[in-house]
CSV table of N, CA and C in Angstrom, one decimal:
chain,number,residue,atom,x,y,z
S,1,UNK,N,66.0,117.3,161.1
S,1,UNK,CA,66.2,117.2,159.7
S,1,UNK,C,65.8,118.4,159.0
S,2,UNK,N,66.4,118.7,157.9
S,2,UNK,CA,66.1,119.9,157.1
S,2,UNK,C,64.8,119.9,156.4
S,3,UNK,N,64.2,121.1,156.3
S,3,UNK,CA,62.9,121.1,155.6
S,3,UNK,C,63.0,120.9,154.1
S,4,UNK,N,64.2,121.2,153.6
S,4,UNK,CA,64.4,121.0,152.1
S,4,UNK,C,64.9,119.6,151.9
S,5,UNK,N,64.0,118.7,151.5
S,5,UNK,CA,64.4,117.3,151.3
S,5,UNK,C,64.5,117.1,149.8
S,6,UNK,N,65.3,116.1,149.5
S,6,UNK,CA,65.5,115.8,148.1
S,6,UNK,C,64.5,114.6,147.7
S,7,UNK,N,63.6,114.9,146.8
S,7,UNK,CA,62.7,113.9,146.3
S,7,UNK,C,63.2,113.3,145.0
S,8,UNK,N,63.8,112.2,145.1
S,8,UNK,CA,64.4,111.5,143.9
S,8,UNK,C,63.4,111.3,142.8
S,9,UNK,N,62.2,111.0,143.1
S,9,UNK,CA,61.2,110.6,142.1
S,9,UNK,C,60.9,111.8,141.2
S,10,UNK,N,61.1,113.0,141.7
S,10,UNK,CA,60.7,114.2,141.0
S,10,UNK,C,61.9,114.9,140.3
S,11,UNK,N,63.1,114.3,140.4
S,11,UNK,CA,64.2,114.9,139.7
S,11,UNK,C,64.1,114.8,138.2
S,12,UNK,N,64.8,115.7,137.6
S,12,UNK,CA,64.9,115.6,136.1
S,12,UNK,C,65.6,114.3,135.7
S,13,UNK,N,65.1,113.7,134.6
S,13,UNK,CA,65.8,112.5,134.2
S,13,UNK,C,67.3,112.9,133.8
S,14,UNK,N,68.1,111.9,133.9
S,14,UNK,CA,69.5,112.1,133.6
S,14,UNK,C,69.8,112.6,132.2
S,15,UNK,N,69.1,112.1,131.3
S,15,UNK,CA,69.3,112.6,129.9
S,15,UNK,C,68.9,114.0,129.7
S,16,UNK,N,67.9,114.5,130.4
S,16,UNK,CA,67.5,115.9,130.3
S,16,UNK,C,68.5,116.8,131.0
S,17,UNK,N,69.1,116.3,132.1
S,17,UNK,CA,70.1,117.1,132.8
S,17,UNK,C,71.4,117.2,131.9
S,18,UNK,N,71.7,116.1,131.3
S,18,UNK,CA,72.9,116.1,130.4
S,18,UNK,C,72.7,117.0,129.2
S,19,UNK,N,71.5,117.0,128.7
S,19,UNK,CA,71.2,117.9,127.6
S,19,UNK,C,71.3,119.4,128.0
S,20,UNK,N,70.8,119.7,129.2
S,20,UNK,CA,70.8,121.0,129.7
S,20,UNK,C,72.3,121.5,129.9
S,21,UNK,N,73.2,120.6,130.1
S,21,UNK,CA,74.6,120.9,130.3
S,21,UNK,C,75.4,120.7,129.1
S,22,UNK,N,74.8,120.6,127.9
S,22,UNK,CA,75.5,120.3,126.7
S,22,UNK,C,76.4,121.5,126.3
S,23,UNK,N,77.7,121.2,126.3
S,23,UNK,CA,78.7,122.2,126.0
S,23,UNK,C,79.3,122.0,124.6
S,24,UNK,N,78.7,121.2,123.8
S,24,UNK,CA,79.3,120.9,122.5
S,24,UNK,C,79.4,122.1,121.6
S,25,UNK,N,78.5,123.1,121.8
S,25,UNK,CA,78.6,124.4,121.1
S,25,UNK,C,79.9,125.1,121.3
S,26,UNK,N,80.6,124.8,122.4
S,26,UNK,CA,81.8,125.5,122.7
S,26,UNK,C,83.1,124.6,122.5
S,27,UNK,N,82.9,123.4,122.0
S,27,UNK,CA,84.0,122.4,121.9
S,27,UNK,C,85.0,122.9,120.9
S,28,UNK,N,84.6,123.7,119.9
S,28,UNK,CA,85.6,124.2,118.9
S,28,UNK,C,86.7,125.0,119.6
S,29,UNK,N,86.5,125.5,120.7
S,29,UNK,CA,87.6,126.3,121.5
S,29,UNK,C,88.7,125.3,121.9
S,30,UNK,N,88.4,124.0,122.1
S,30,UNK,CA,89.5,123.1,122.4
S,30,UNK,C,90.5,123.0,121.3
S,31,UNK,N,90.2,123.3,120.1
S,31,UNK,CA,91.1,123.3,119.0
S,31,UNK,C,91.6,124.7,118.8
S,32,UNK,N,90.7,125.7,118.8
S,32,UNK,CA,91.1,127.1,118.5
S,32,UNK,C,92.2,127.6,119.5
S,33,UNK,N,92.0,127.4,120.7
S,33,UNK,CA,92.9,128.1,121.7
S,33,UNK,C,94.3,127.6,121.6
S,34,UNK,N,94.6,126.2,121.6
S,34,UNK,CA,96.0,125.8,121.5
S,34,UNK,C,96.6,126.1,120.1
S,35,UNK,N,95.8,126.0,119.1
S,35,UNK,CA,96.3,126.3,117.7
S,35,UNK,C,96.7,127.8,117.6
S,36,UNK,N,95.8,128.7,118.1
S,36,UNK,CA,96.1,130.1,118.0
S,36,UNK,C,97.3,130.4,119.0
S,37,UNK,N,97.4,129.8,120.1
S,37,UNK,CA,98.5,130.1,121.0
S,37,UNK,C,99.8,129.8,120.4
S,38,UNK,N,99.9,128.6,119.7
S,38,UNK,CA,101.2,128.3,119.1
S,38,UNK,C,101.6,129.3,118.1
S,39,UNK,N,100.6,129.8,117.2
S,39,UNK,CA,101.0,130.8,116.2
S,39,UNK,C,101.3,132.1,116.8
S,40,UNK,N,100.5,132.6,117.8
S,40,UNK,CA,100.8,133.8,118.5
S,40,UNK,C,102.2,133.8,119.2
S,41,UNK,N,102.5,132.7,119.8
S,41,UNK,CA,103.8,132.6,120.5
S,41,UNK,C,104.9,132.7,119.5
S,42,UNK,N,104.8,132.0,118.4
S,42,UNK,CA,105.9,132.1,117.4
S,42,UNK,C,106.0,133.4,116.7
S,43,UNK,N,104.8,134.1,116.5
S,43,UNK,CA,104.8,135.4,115.9
S,43,UNK,C,105.5,136.4,116.8
S,44,UNK,N,105.2,136.4,118.1
S,44,UNK,CA,105.8,137.3,119.0
S,44,UNK,C,107.3,137.1,119.1
S,45,UNK,N,107.8,135.9,119.1
S,45,UNK,CA,109.2,135.6,119.1
S,45,UNK,C,109.9,136.2,117.8
S,46,UNK,N,109.2,136.1,116.7
S,46,UNK,CA,109.8,136.7,115.5
S,46,UNK,C,109.8,138.2,115.5
S,47,UNK,N,108.8,138.8,116.0
S,47,UNK,CA,108.7,140.3,116.1
S,47,UNK,C,109.7,140.8,117.0
S,48,UNK,N,110.1,140.0,118.0
S,48,UNK,CA,111.1,140.5,119.0
S,48,UNK,C,112.4,140.6,118.4
S,49,UNK,N,112.8,139.8,117.4
S,49,UNK,CA,114.1,139.9,116.8
S,49,UNK,C,114.0,139.4,115.4
S,50,UNK,N,113.4,140.2,114.5
S,50,UNK,CA,113.1,139.8,113.1
S,50,UNK,C,114.4,139.6,112.4
S,51,UNK,N,115.4,140.4,112.6
S,51,UNK,CA,116.7,140.2,111.9
S,51,UNK,C,117.3,138.8,112.2
S,52,UNK,N,117.2,138.4,113.5
S,52,UNK,CA,117.8,137.1,113.9
S,52,UNK,C,117.0,136.0,113.2
S,53,UNK,N,115.7,136.1,113.2
S,53,UNK,CA,114.9,135.0,112.5
S,53,UNK,C,115.2,135.0,111.1
S,54,UNK,N,115.3,136.1,110.4
S,54,UNK,CA,115.6,136.1,109.0
S,54,UNK,C,117.0,135.5,108.7
S,55,UNK,N,118.0,135.9,109.5
S,55,UNK,CA,119.3,135.3,109.4
S,55,UNK,C,119.4,133.9,109.6
S,56,UNK,N,118.7,133.4,110.7
S,56,UNK,CA,118.7,132.0,111.0
S,56,UNK,C,118.1,131.1,109.9
S,57,UNK,N,117.1,131.6,109.3
S,57,UNK,CA,116.4,130.9,108.2
S,57,UNK,C,116.9,131.2,106.8
S,58,UNK,N,117.8,132.2,106.8
S,58,UNK,CA,118.4,132.6,105.5
S,58,UNK,C,117.3,133.1,104.6
S,59,UNK,N,116.4,133.9,105.1
S,59,UNK,CA,115.3,134.5,104.4
S,59,UNK,C,115.5,136.0,104.2
S,60,UNK,N,115.1,136.6,103.1
S,60,UNK,CA,115.1,138.1,103.0
S,60,UNK,C,114.2,138.6,104.2
S,61,UNK,N,114.6,139.8,104.7
S,61,UNK,CA,113.8,140.4,105.8
S,61,UNK,C,112.3,140.6,105.4
S,62,UNK,N,112.0,140.9,104.2
S,62,UNK,CA,110.7,141.1,103.8
S,62,UNK,C,109.9,139.8,103.9
S,63,UNK,N,110.5,138.6,103.5
S,63,UNK,CA,109.8,137.3,103.7
S,63,UNK,C,109.6,137.0,105.2
S,64,UNK,N,110.6,137.3,106.0
S,64,UNK,CA,110.5,137.0,107.4
S,64,UNK,C,109.3,137.8,108.0
S,65,UNK,N,109.2,139.0,107.6
S,65,UNK,CA,108.0,139.8,108.0
S,65,UNK,C,106.7,139.2,107.6
S,66,UNK,N,106.7,138.7,106.3
S,66,UNK,CA,105.4,138.1,105.9
S,66,UNK,C,105.1,136.8,106.7
S,67,UNK,N,106.1,136.1,107.0
S,67,UNK,CA,105.9,134.9,107.9
S,67,UNK,C,105.3,135.3,109.2
S,68,UNK,N,106.0,136.3,109.9
S,68,UNK,CA,105.5,136.7,111.2
S,68,UNK,C,104.1,137.3,111.1
S,69,UNK,N,103.8,138.0,110.1
S,69,UNK,CA,102.5,138.6,110.0
S,69,UNK,C,101.4,137.5,109.7
S,70,UNK,N,101.8,136.5,108.9
S,70,UNK,CA,100.9,135.4,108.7
S,70,UNK,C,100.6,134.6,110.0
S,71,UNK,N,101.7,134.4,110.8
S,71,UNK,CA,101.5,133.7,112.1
S,71,UNK,C,100.6,134.6,113.0
S,72,UNK,N,100.8,135.9,113.0
S,72,UNK,CA,100.0,136.7,113.9
S,72,UNK,C,98.5,136.7,113.4
S,73,UNK,N,98.3,136.8,112.0
S,73,UNK,CA,97.0,136.8,111.5
S,73,UNK,C,96.3,135.4,111.7
S,74,UNK,N,97.1,134.4,111.6
S,74,UNK,CA,96.5,133.0,111.9
S,74,UNK,C,96.0,133.0,113.3
S,75,UNK,N,96.8,133.3,114.3
S,75,UNK,CA,96.4,133.2,115.7
S,75,UNK,C,95.3,134.1,116.0
S,76,UNK,N,95.3,135.4,115.6
S,76,UNK,CA,94.2,136.3,115.9
S,76,UNK,C,93.0,135.9,115.1
S,77,UNK,N,93.1,135.5,113.9
S,77,UNK,CA,92.0,135.2,113.1
S,77,UNK,C,91.2,134.0,113.6
S,78,UNK,N,91.9,133.0,114.1
S,78,UNK,CA,91.2,131.8,114.6
S,78,UNK,C,90.5,132.2,115.9
S,79,UNK,N,91.0,133.0,116.7
S,79,UNK,CA,90.3,133.5,117.9
S,79,UNK,C,89.1,134.4,117.6
S,80,UNK,N,89.4,135.4,116.8
S,80,UNK,CA,88.3,136.3,116.4
S,80,UNK,C,87.2,135.6,115.6
S,81,UNK,N,87.6,134.7,114.7
S,81,UNK,CA,86.6,133.9,114.0
S,81,UNK,C,85.7,133.0,114.8
S,82,UNK,N,86.2,132.7,116.0
S,82,UNK,CA,85.4,131.8,116.9
S,82,UNK,C,84.2,132.5,117.5
S,83,UNK,N,84.2,133.8,117.5
S,83,UNK,CA,83.1,134.5,118.1
S,83,UNK,C,82.2,135.1,117.0
S,84,UNK,N,82.6,135.0,115.8
S,84,UNK,CA,81.7,135.5,114.7
S,84,UNK,C,80.9,134.4,114.1
S,85,UNK,N,79.7,134.8,113.6
S,85,UNK,CA,78.8,133.8,112.9
S,85,UNK,C,79.4,133.4,111.6
S,86,UNK,N,79.9,134.3,110.8
S,86,UNK,CA,80.4,134.1,109.5
S,86,UNK,C,81.8,133.4,109.6
S,87,UNK,N,82.0,132.3,108.9
S,87,UNK,CA,83.2,131.6,109.0
S,87,UNK,C,84.4,132.1,108.2
S,88,UNK,N,84.2,133.2,107.5
S,88,UNK,CA,85.2,133.7,106.6
S,88,UNK,C,86.6,134.0,107.3
S,89,UNK,N,86.5,134.6,108.5
S,89,UNK,CA,87.7,135.0,109.2
S,89,UNK,C,88.5,133.7,109.6
S,90,UNK,N,87.7,132.7,110.1
S,90,UNK,CA,88.3,131.4,110.4
S,90,UNK,C,89.0,130.8,109.2
S,91,UNK,N,88.3,130.8,108.1
S,91,UNK,CA,88.8,130.2,106.8
S,91,UNK,C,90.1,130.9,106.4
S,92,UNK,N,90.1,132.2,106.4
S,92,UNK,CA,91.3,133.0,106.0
S,92,UNK,C,92.5,132.7,106.9
S,93,UNK,N,92.2,132.6,108.2
S,93,UNK,CA,93.2,132.3,109.2
S,93,UNK,C,93.8,130.9,109.0
S,94,UNK,N,92.9,129.9,108.7
S,94,UNK,CA,93.4,128.6,108.4
S,94,UNK,C,94.2,128.6,107.2
S,95,UNK,N,93.8,129.3,106.2
S,95,UNK,CA,94.5,129.4,104.9
S,95,UNK,C,95.9,130.1,105.1
S,96,UNK,N,96.0,131.1,105.9
S,96,UNK,CA,97.2,131.8,106.2
S,96,UNK,C,98.3,130.9,106.8
S,97,UNK,N,97.8,129.9,107.6
S,97,UNK,CA,98.7,129.0,108.2
S,97,UNK,C,99.4,128.0,107.3
S,98,UNK,N,98.8,127.7,106.1
S,98,UNK,CA,99.3,126.7,105.2
S,98,UNK,C,100.7,127.0,104.7
S,99,UNK,N,100.9,128.2,104.1
S,99,UNK,CA,102.3,128.4,103.6
S,99,UNK,C,103.3,128.5,104.7
S,100,UNK,N,103.0,128.9,105.8
S,100,UNK,CA,103.9,129.0,107.0
S,100,UNK,C,104.3,127.6,107.3
S,101,UNK,N,103.4,126.7,107.5
S,101,UNK,CA,103.7,125.3,107.9
S,101,UNK,C,104.4,124.5,106.8
S,102,UNK,N,104.0,124.7,105.6
S,102,UNK,CA,104.6,124.0,104.5
S,102,UNK,C,106.1,124.5,104.4
S,103,UNK,N,106.3,125.8,104.6
S,103,UNK,CA,107.7,126.3,104.6
S,103,UNK,C,108.5,125.7,105.8
S,104,UNK,N,107.9,125.7,107.0
S,104,UNK,CA,108.6,125.1,108.2
S,104,UNK,C,108.9,123.7,108.0
S,105,UNK,N,108.0,122.9,107.4
S,105,UNK,CA,108.2,121.5,107.1
S,105,UNK,C,109.4,121.3,106.1
S,106,UNK,N,109.3,122.1,105.0
S,106,UNK,CA,110.2,121.9,103.9
S,106,UNK,C,111.6,122.4,104.3
S,107,UNK,N,111.7,123.5,105.0
S,107,UNK,CA,113.0,124.2,105.3
S,107,UNK,C,113.7,123.7,106.5
S,108,UNK,N,112.9,123.2,107.5
S,108,UNK,CA,113.5,122.9,108.8
S,108,UNK,C,113.3,121.4,109.2
S,109,UNK,N,112.1,120.9,109.1
S,109,UNK,CA,111.7,119.6,109.7
S,109,UNK,C,111.7,118.4,108.8
S,110,UNK,N,111.8,118.6,107.5
S,110,UNK,CA,111.7,117.5,106.6
S,110,UNK,C,112.8,116.5,106.8
S,111,UNK,N,112.5,115.2,106.7
S,111,UNK,CA,113.5,114.2,106.8
S,111,UNK,C,113.5,113.4,108.1
S,112,UNK,N,112.7,113.9,109.1
S,112,UNK,CA,112.6,113.3,110.4
S,112,UNK,C,111.2,113.4,110.8
S,113,UNK,N,110.5,112.3,111.2
S,113,UNK,CA,109.2,112.4,111.7
S,113,UNK,C,109.0,112.9,113.1
S,114,UNK,N,109.8,112.3,114.0
S,114,UNK,CA,109.6,112.6,115.4
S,114,UNK,C,110.0,114.0,115.7
S,115,UNK,N,109.2,114.6,116.6
S,115,UNK,CA,109.4,116.0,117.1
S,115,UNK,C,110.7,116.1,117.9
S,116,UNK,N,111.2,115.0,118.4
S,116,UNK,CA,112.4,115.0,119.3
S,116,UNK,C,113.6,115.5,118.5
S,117,UNK,N,114.3,116.5,119.0
S,117,UNK,CA,115.5,117.0,118.3
S,117,UNK,C,116.6,115.9,118.2
S,118,UNK,N,117.3,115.9,117.1
S,118,UNK,CA,118.4,115.0,116.9
S,118,UNK,C,119.6,115.7,116.3
S,119,UNK,N,120.7,115.0,116.1
S,119,UNK,CA,121.9,115.6,115.5
S,119,UNK,C,121.6,116.2,114.2
S,120,UNK,N,120.8,115.4,113.4
S,120,UNK,CA,120.5,115.9,112.0
S,120,UNK,C,119.4,116.9,112.0
S,121,UNK,N,118.6,117.0,113.0
S,121,UNK,CA,117.4,117.9,113.0
S,121,UNK,C,117.4,118.5,114.4
S,122,UNK,N,118.2,119.5,114.7
S,122,UNK,CA,118.3,120.1,116.0
S,122,UNK,C,117.0,120.8,116.5
S,123,UNK,N,116.1,121.1,115.5
S,123,UNK,CA,114.8,121.7,115.9
S,123,UNK,C,113.7,120.6,115.8
S,124,UNK,N,114.0,119.4,115.7
S,124,UNK,CA,113.1,118.3,115.7
S,124,UNK,C,112.5,118.0,114.3
S,125,UNK,N,111.7,117.0,114.3
S,125,UNK,CA,111.1,116.6,113.0
S,125,UNK,C,109.8,117.2,112.7
S,126,UNK,N,109.0,116.7,111.8
S,126,UNK,CA,107.9,117.4,111.2
S,126,UNK,C,106.5,116.9,111.8
S,127,UNK,N,106.6,116.1,112.8
S,127,UNK,CA,105.3,115.5,113.4
S,127,UNK,C,104.4,116.6,113.8
S,128,UNK,N,104.8,117.5,114.6
S,128,UNK,CA,104.0,118.6,115.2
S,128,UNK,C,103.5,119.5,114.1
S,129,UNK,N,104.3,119.9,113.1
S,129,UNK,CA,104.0,120.8,112.0
S,129,UNK,C,102.9,120.1,111.1
S,130,UNK,N,103.0,118.8,110.9
S,130,UNK,CA,102.0,118.1,110.1
S,130,UNK,C,100.7,118.2,110.8
S,131,UNK,N,100.6,118.0,112.1
S,131,UNK,CA,99.4,118.1,112.8
S,131,UNK,C,98.8,119.5,112.7
S,132,UNK,N,99.7,120.5,112.9
S,132,UNK,CA,99.2,121.9,112.8
S,132,UNK,C,98.7,122.2,111.4
S,133,UNK,N,99.4,121.6,110.4
S,133,UNK,CA,98.9,121.8,109.0
S,133,UNK,C,97.6,121.2,108.8
S,134,UNK,N,97.3,120.0,109.3
S,134,UNK,CA,96.0,119.4,109.2
S,134,UNK,C,94.9,120.3,109.9
S,135,UNK,N,95.2,120.8,111.0
S,135,UNK,CA,94.3,121.7,111.7
S,135,UNK,C,94.0,122.9,110.9
S,136,UNK,N,95.1,123.5,110.4
S,136,UNK,CA,94.9,124.7,109.6
S,136,UNK,C,94.1,124.5,108.4
S,137,UNK,N,94.3,123.4,107.7
S,137,UNK,CA,93.5,123.0,106.5
S,137,UNK,C,92.0,122.8,106.9
S,138,UNK,N,91.8,122.2,108.1
S,138,UNK,CA,90.5,121.9,108.6
S,138,UNK,C,89.8,123.3,108.8
S,139,UNK,N,90.4,124.2,109.4
S,139,UNK,CA,89.8,125.6,109.6
S,139,UNK,C,89.5,126.2,108.3
S,140,UNK,N,90.5,126.1,107.3
S,140,UNK,CA,90.3,126.7,106.0
S,140,UNK,C,89.1,126.1,105.3
S,141,UNK,N,88.9,124.8,105.4
S,141,UNK,CA,87.8,124.1,104.7
S,141,UNK,C,86.4,124.2,105.4
S,142,UNK,N,86.4,124.3,106.7
S,142,UNK,CA,85.2,124.2,107.5
S,142,UNK,C,84.7,125.6,108.0
S,143,UNK,N,85.7,126.5,108.2
S,143,UNK,CA,85.3,127.8,108.8
S,143,UNK,C,84.7,127.6,110.2
S,144,UNK,N,83.5,128.1,110.4
S,144,UNK,CA,82.8,127.9,111.7
S,144,UNK,C,81.7,126.8,111.6
S,145,UNK,N,81.8,126.0,110.6
S,145,UNK,CA,80.7,125.0,110.4
S,145,UNK,C,80.5,124.1,111.7
S,146,UNK,N,81.5,123.7,112.3
S,146,UNK,CA,81.3,122.8,113.5
S,146,UNK,C,80.7,123.6,114.7
S,147,UNK,N,81.0,124.8,114.8
S,147,UNK,CA,80.4,125.7,115.9
S,147,UNK,C,79.0,126.0,115.5
S,148,UNK,N,78.7,126.2,114.3
S,148,UNK,CA,77.4,126.6,113.8
S,148,UNK,C,76.4,125.4,114.0
S,149,UNK,N,76.9,124.2,113.6
S,149,UNK,CA,76.0,123.1,113.7
S,149,UNK,C,75.6,122.8,115.1
S,150,UNK,N,76.4,123.1,116.1
S,150,UNK,CA,76.0,122.8,117.5
S,150,UNK,C,75.4,123.9,118.2
S,151,UNK,N,75.1,125.0,117.5
S,151,UNK,CA,74.4,126.2,118.2
S,151,UNK,C,73.0,126.0,118.2
Protein backbone atom coordinates (compact mmCIF):
# COMPACT_ATOMS: atom_id res chain seq x y z
CA UNK A 1 0.00 0.00 0.00
CA UNK A 2 1.14 3.53 -0.72
CA UNK A 3 2.57 5.70 2.03
CA UNK A 4 0.38 8.58 0.89
CA UNK A 5 -3.03 7.70 2.21
CA UNK A 6 -6.14 9.79 1.97
CA UNK A 7 -7.49 10.78 5.34
CA UNK A 8 -11.11 11.68 4.70
CA UNK A 9 -11.61 13.24 8.14
CA UNK A 10 -8.95 15.92 7.45
CA UNK A 11 -10.19 16.94 4.01
CA UNK A 12 -11.42 20.44 3.41
CA UNK A 13 -15.19 20.68 3.74
CA UNK A 14 -17.03 20.58 0.43
CA UNK A 15 -18.29 24.17 0.78
CA UNK A 16 -14.72 25.47 1.24
CA UNK A 17 -13.49 23.52 -1.79
CA UNK A 18 -16.36 24.86 -3.89
CA UNK A 19 -15.59 28.40 -2.75
CA UNK A 20 -11.93 27.94 -3.64
CA UNK A 21 -13.03 26.92 -7.16
CA UNK A 22 -15.47 29.82 -7.52
CA UNK A 23 -15.33 30.91 -11.15
CA UNK A 24 -18.17 33.42 -10.98
CA UNK A 25 -15.72 36.30 -11.46
CA UNK A 26 -15.18 35.00 -15.00
CA UNK A 27 -18.80 34.17 -15.86
CA UNK A 28 -19.24 37.41 -17.82
CA UNK A 29 -17.06 35.87 -20.53
CA UNK A 30 -19.87 33.39 -21.26
CA UNK A 31 -21.84 36.36 -22.62
CA UNK A 32 -18.95 38.48 -23.92
CA UNK A 33 -17.28 35.88 -26.15
CA UNK A 34 -20.28 34.77 -28.23
CA UNK A 35 -21.69 38.32 -28.43
CA UNK A 36 -18.35 39.73 -29.62
CA UNK A 37 -17.84 36.81 -32.01
CA UNK A 38 -21.14 37.50 -33.77
CA UNK A 39 -20.29 41.17 -34.27
CA UNK A 40 -16.70 40.53 -35.36
CA UNK A 41 -17.82 37.85 -37.83
CA UNK A 42 -20.37 40.18 -39.41
CA UNK A 43 -17.93 43.11 -39.50
CA UNK A 44 -15.27 41.06 -41.28
CA UNK A 45 -17.84 39.95 -43.86
CA UNK A 46 -18.80 43.54 -44.56
CA UNK A 47 -15.19 44.74 -44.84
CA UNK A 48 -14.50 41.91 -47.29
CA UNK A 49 -16.99 43.38 -49.79
CA UNK A 50 -18.37 46.68 -48.58
CA UNK A 51 -19.91 47.60 -51.94
CA UNK A 52 -21.88 44.34 -52.06
CA UNK A 53 -23.21 44.90 -48.54
CA UNK A 54 -24.18 48.50 -49.34
CA UNK A 55 -25.90 47.40 -52.55
CA UNK A 56 -27.77 44.52 -50.94
CA UNK A 57 -29.07 46.76 -48.15
CA UNK A 58 -29.59 49.75 -50.46
CA UNK A 59 -27.43 51.89 -48.18
CA UNK A 60 -25.06 54.69 -49.11
CA UNK A 61 -21.48 53.42 -48.95
CA UNK A 62 -20.76 55.83 -46.09
CA UNK A 63 -23.56 54.33 -43.97
CA UNK A 64 -22.38 50.80 -44.80
CA UNK A 65 -18.93 51.77 -43.50
CA UNK A 66 -20.49 53.16 -40.31
CA UNK A 67 -22.38 49.90 -39.75
CA UNK A 68 -19.23 47.80 -40.27
CA UNK A 69 -17.18 50.05 -37.98
CA UNK A 70 -19.90 49.91 -35.32
CA UNK A 71 -19.89 46.11 -35.52
CA UNK A 72 -16.11 46.00 -35.27
CA UNK A 73 -16.15 48.46 -32.36
CA UNK A 74 -18.84 46.47 -30.59
CA UNK A 75 -16.95 43.19 -30.88
CA UNK A 76 -13.56 44.57 -29.90
CA UNK A 77 -14.99 46.84 -27.22
CA UNK A 78 -16.84 44.06 -25.44
CA UNK A 79 -13.68 41.93 -25.42
CA UNK A 80 -11.30 44.74 -24.38
CA UNK A 81 -13.81 46.04 -21.85
CA UNK A 82 -13.83 42.64 -20.18
CA UNK A 83 -10.22 43.01 -19.04
CA UNK A 84 -10.48 46.63 -17.90
CA UNK A 85 -11.68 47.70 -14.46
CA UNK A 86 -13.56 50.71 -15.79
CA UNK A 87 -16.81 49.75 -17.51
CA UNK A 88 -16.80 52.66 -19.98
CA UNK A 89 -15.46 50.64 -22.93
CA UNK A 90 -18.04 47.91 -22.33
CA UNK A 91 -20.83 50.51 -22.07
CA UNK A 92 -19.78 52.22 -25.31
CA UNK A 93 -19.53 48.88 -27.10
CA UNK A 94 -23.00 47.89 -25.94
CA UNK A 95 -24.32 51.28 -27.01
CA UNK A 96 -22.71 50.92 -30.46
CA UNK A 97 -24.61 47.68 -31.01
CA UNK A 98 -28.03 49.29 -30.53
CA UNK A 99 -28.42 51.23 -33.82
CA UNK A 100 -26.94 48.32 -35.77
CA UNK A 101 -29.44 45.87 -34.32
CA UNK A 102 -32.41 48.23 -34.52
CA UNK A 103 -31.51 48.78 -38.18
CA UNK A 104 -31.18 45.05 -38.84
CA UNK A 105 -34.53 44.36 -37.19
CA UNK A 106 -36.32 47.21 -38.98
CA UNK A 107 -34.80 46.73 -42.44
CA UNK A 108 -34.44 42.96 -42.71
CA UNK A 109 -36.08 40.89 -39.98
CA UNK A 110 -39.26 42.74 -38.95
CA UNK A 111 -42.53 40.90 -39.47
CA UNK A 112 -41.36 37.42 -38.59
CA UNK A 113 -40.29 36.23 -35.16
CA UNK A 114 -38.63 32.88 -35.91
CA UNK A 115 -35.02 32.98 -37.05
CA UNK A 116 -35.81 30.27 -39.62
CA UNK A 117 -35.72 31.68 -43.18
CA UNK A 118 -39.01 31.74 -45.05
CA UNK A 119 -40.28 32.87 -48.45
CA UNK A 120 -41.18 36.28 -47.03
CA UNK A 121 -38.00 36.58 -44.91
CA UNK A 122 -35.11 34.81 -46.67
CA UNK A 123 -32.70 36.03 -43.96
CA UNK A 124 -34.96 34.84 -41.14
CA UNK A 125 -36.94 36.67 -38.51
CA UNK A 126 -35.92 38.94 -35.67
CA UNK A 127 -35.67 36.47 -32.79
CA UNK A 128 -31.85 36.37 -32.72
CA UNK A 129 -31.45 40.12 -33.27
CA UNK A 130 -33.84 40.90 -30.40
CA UNK A 131 -31.73 38.69 -28.12
CA UNK A 132 -28.55 40.46 -29.27
CA UNK A 133 -30.25 43.83 -28.74
CA UNK A 134 -31.13 42.88 -25.16
CA UNK A 135 -27.53 41.80 -24.50
CA UNK A 136 -26.17 45.00 -26.07
CA UNK A 137 -28.49 47.10 -23.89
CA UNK A 138 -27.41 45.08 -20.85
CA UNK A 139 -23.75 45.87 -21.60
CA UNK A 140 -24.61 49.54 -22.18
CA UNK A 141 -26.44 49.79 -18.86
CA UNK A 142 -24.20 47.68 -16.62
CA UNK A 143 -20.71 48.06 -18.07
CA UNK A 144 -18.49 45.78 -16.04
CA UNK A 145 -20.71 45.81 -12.94
CA UNK A 146 -21.33 42.05 -12.93
CA UNK A 147 -17.62 41.28 -13.30
CA UNK A 148 -16.70 43.85 -10.64
CA UNK A 149 -19.23 42.51 -8.11
CA UNK A 150 -17.76 39.04 -8.28
CA UNK A 151 -14.10 40.06 -8.02
